[in-house]
mmCIF file of C-alpha atoms in Angstrom:
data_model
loop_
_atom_site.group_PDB
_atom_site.id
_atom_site.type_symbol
_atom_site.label_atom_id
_atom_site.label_comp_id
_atom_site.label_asym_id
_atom_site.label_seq_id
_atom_site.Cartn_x
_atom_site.Cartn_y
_atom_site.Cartn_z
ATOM 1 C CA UNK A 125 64.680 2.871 -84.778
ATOM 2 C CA UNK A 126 65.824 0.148 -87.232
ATOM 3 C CA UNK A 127 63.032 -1.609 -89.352
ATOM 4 C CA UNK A 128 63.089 -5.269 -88.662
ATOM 5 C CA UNK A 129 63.643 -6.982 -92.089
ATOM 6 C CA UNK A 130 60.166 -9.220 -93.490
ATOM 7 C CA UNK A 131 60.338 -13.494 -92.779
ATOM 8 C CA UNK A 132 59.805 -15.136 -96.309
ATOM 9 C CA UNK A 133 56.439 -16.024 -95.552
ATOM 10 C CA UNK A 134 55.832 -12.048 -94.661
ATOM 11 C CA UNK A 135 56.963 -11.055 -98.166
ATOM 12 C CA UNK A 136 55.192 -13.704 -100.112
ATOM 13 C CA UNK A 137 52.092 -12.565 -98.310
ATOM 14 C CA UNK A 138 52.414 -9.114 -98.529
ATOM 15 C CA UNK A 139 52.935 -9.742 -102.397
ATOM 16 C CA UNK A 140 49.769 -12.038 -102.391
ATOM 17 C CA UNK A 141 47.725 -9.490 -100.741
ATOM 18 C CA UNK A 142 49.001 -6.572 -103.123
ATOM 19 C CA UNK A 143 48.357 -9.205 -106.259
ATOM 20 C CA UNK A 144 44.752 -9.138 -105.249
ATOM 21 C CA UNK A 145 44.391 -5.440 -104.413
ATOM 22 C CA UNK A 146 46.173 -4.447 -108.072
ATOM 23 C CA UNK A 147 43.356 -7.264 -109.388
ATOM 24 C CA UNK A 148 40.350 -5.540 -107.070
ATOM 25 C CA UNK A 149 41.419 -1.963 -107.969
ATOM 26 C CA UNK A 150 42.755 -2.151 -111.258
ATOM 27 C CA UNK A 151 41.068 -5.464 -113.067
ATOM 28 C CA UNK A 152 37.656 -4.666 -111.183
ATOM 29 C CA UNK A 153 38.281 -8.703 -110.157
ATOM 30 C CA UNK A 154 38.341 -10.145 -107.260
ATOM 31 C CA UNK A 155 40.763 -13.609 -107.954
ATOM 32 C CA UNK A 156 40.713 -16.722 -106.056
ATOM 33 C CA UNK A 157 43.802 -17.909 -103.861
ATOM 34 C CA UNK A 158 46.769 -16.380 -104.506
ATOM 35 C CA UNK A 159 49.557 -18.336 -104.180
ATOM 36 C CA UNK A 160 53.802 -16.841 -103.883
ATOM 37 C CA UNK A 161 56.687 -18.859 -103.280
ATOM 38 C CA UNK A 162 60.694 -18.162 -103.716
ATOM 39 C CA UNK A 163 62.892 -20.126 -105.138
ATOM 40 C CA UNK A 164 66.265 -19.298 -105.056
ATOM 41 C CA UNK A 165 66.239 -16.307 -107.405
ATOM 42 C CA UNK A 166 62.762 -16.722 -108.745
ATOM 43 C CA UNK A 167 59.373 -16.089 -107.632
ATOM 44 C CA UNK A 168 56.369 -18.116 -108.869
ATOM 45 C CA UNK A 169 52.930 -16.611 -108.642
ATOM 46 C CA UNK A 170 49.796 -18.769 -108.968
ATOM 47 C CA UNK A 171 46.271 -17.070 -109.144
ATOM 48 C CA UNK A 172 42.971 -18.856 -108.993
ATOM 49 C CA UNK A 173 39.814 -17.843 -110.774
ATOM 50 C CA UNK A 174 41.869 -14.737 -112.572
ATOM 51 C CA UNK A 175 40.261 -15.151 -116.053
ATOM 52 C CA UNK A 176 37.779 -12.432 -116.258
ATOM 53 C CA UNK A 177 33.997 -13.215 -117.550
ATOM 54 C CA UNK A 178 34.323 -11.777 -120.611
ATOM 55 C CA UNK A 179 37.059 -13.639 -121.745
ATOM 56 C CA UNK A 180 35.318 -16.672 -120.299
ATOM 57 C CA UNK A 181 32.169 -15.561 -122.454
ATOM 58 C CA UNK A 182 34.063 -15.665 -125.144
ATOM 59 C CA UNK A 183 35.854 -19.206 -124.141
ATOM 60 C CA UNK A 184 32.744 -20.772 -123.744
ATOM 61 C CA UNK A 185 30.861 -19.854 -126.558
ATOM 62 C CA UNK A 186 34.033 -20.939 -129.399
ATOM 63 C CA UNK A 187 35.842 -17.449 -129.521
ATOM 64 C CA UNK A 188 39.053 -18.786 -127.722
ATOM 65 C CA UNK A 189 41.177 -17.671 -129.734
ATOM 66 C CA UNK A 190 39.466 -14.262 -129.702
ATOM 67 C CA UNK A 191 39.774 -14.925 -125.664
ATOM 68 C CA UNK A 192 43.566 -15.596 -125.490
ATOM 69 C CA UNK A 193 43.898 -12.539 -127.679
ATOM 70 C CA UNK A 194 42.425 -10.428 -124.725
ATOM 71 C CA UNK A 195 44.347 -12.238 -122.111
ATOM 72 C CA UNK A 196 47.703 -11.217 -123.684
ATOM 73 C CA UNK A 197 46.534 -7.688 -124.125
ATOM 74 C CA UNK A 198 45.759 -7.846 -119.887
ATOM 75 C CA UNK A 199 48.909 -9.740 -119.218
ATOM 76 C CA UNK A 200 51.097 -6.918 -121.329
ATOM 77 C CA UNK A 201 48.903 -4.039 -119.641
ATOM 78 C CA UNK A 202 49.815 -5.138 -116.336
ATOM 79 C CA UNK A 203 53.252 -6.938 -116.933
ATOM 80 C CA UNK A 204 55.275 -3.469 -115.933
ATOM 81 C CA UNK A 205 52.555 -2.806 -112.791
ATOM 82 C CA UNK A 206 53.257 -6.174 -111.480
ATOM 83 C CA UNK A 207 56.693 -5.777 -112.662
ATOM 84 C CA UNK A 208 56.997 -2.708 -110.370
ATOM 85 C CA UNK A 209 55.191 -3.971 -107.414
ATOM 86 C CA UNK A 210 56.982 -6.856 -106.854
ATOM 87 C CA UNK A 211 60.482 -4.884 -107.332
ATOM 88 C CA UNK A 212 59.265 -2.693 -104.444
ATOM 89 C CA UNK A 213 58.272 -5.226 -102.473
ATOM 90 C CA UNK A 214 61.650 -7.010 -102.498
ATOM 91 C CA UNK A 215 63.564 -4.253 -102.940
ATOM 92 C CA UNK A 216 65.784 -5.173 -105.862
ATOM 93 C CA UNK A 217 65.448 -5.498 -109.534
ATOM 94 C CA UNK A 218 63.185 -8.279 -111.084
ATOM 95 C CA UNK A 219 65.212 -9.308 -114.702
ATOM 96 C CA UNK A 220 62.647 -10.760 -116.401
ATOM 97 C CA UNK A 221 58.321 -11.584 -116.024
ATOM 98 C CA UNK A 222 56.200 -14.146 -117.861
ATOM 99 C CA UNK A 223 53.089 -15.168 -117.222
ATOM 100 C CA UNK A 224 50.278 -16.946 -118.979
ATOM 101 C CA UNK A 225 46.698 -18.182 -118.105
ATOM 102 C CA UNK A 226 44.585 -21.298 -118.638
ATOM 103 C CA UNK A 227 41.014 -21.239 -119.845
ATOM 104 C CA UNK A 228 40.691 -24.887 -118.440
ATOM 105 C CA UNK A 229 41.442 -24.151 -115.101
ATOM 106 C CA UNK A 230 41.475 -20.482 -115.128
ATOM 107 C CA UNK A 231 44.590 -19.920 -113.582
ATOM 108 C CA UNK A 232 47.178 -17.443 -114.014
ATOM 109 C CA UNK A 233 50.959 -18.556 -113.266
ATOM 110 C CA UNK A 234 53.825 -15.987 -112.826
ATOM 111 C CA UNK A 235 57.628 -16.637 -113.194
ATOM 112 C CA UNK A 236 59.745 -14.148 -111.803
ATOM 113 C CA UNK A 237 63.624 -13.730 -111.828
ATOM 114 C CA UNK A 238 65.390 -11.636 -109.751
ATOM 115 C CA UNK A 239 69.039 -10.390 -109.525
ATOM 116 C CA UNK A 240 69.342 -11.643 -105.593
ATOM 117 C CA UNK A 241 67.434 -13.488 -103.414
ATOM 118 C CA UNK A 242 65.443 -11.171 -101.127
ATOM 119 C CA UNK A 243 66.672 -9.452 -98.148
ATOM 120 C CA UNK A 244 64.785 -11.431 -95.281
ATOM 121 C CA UNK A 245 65.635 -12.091 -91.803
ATOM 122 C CA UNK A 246 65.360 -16.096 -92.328
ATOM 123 C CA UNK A 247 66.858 -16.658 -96.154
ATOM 124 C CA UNK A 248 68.094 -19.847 -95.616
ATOM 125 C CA UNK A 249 64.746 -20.914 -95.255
ATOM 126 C CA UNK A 250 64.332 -20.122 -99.159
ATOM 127 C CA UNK A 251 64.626 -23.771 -101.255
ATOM 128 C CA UNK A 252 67.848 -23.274 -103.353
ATOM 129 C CA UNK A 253 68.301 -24.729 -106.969
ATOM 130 C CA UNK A 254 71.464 -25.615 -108.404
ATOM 131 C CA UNK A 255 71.534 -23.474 -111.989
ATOM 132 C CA UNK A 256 72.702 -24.414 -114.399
ATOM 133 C CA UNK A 257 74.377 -22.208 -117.190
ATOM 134 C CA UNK A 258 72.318 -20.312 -119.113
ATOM 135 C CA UNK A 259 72.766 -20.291 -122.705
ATOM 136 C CA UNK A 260 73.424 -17.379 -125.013
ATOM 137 C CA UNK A 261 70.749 -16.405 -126.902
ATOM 138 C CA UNK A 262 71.871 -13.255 -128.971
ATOM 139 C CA UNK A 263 75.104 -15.701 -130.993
ATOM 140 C CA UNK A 264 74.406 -17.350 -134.389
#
């Protein structure tokens, strides 16, 4: 019996709803909408009310920086668990992850570039960029 391969929508969904359970579970945090889309190669991840009330504490009361210092340790804590669970979920490698949060809205967004588009039974539904050439970073 062959497995029938995910719809786009399926897999941004299914990464949605295992975004919130890693948030529930591991964050104690229950976040607000969860939003996945595909473009192309990349992934972007946006995640309502995921700034926890401690770092909101210290937000609101004029320890931001103190606040943002927390948030990075979070987002480099869970980078590689996200990291993984997306790279399971569309079975191939994820190059590269950044994310960052706003205290003003309180929303996380997630950038995610993969090797290949995602094997799903309606891919041409994905919105394609055209990309351009991406410099070289490592030369003088």
């Amino acid at each position: 019996m062959t497995m029938l391969k995910p719809t786009i929508g399926q897999l941004e969904r299914d990464i949605s709803n295992q975004i919130r359970s890693f948030y529930i579970s591991q964050l104690g945090q229950n976040p607000g909408k969860i939003i996945c889309h595909f473009f192309d190669t990349q992934l972007v991840i946006s995640i309502d009310s995921s700034v926890s009330r401690i770092e909101a504490t210290l937000a609101e009361n004029n320890h931001l920086r103190l606040a943002e210092v927390v948030r990075d340790c979070i987002n480099a804590i869970i980078r590689p668990h996200l990291q993984n669970l997306i790279e399971e979920s569309i079975n191939c490698s994820v190059i590269d992850l950044v994310s960052n949060t706003s205290f003003i809205t309180g929303t996380t967004g997630i950038l995610v570039m993969m090797e290949v588009i995602p094997d799903v039974r309606n891919s041409e539904t994905i919105p394609k960029f055209k990309h351009k050439s991406v410099p070289n970073l490592e030369s003088d």
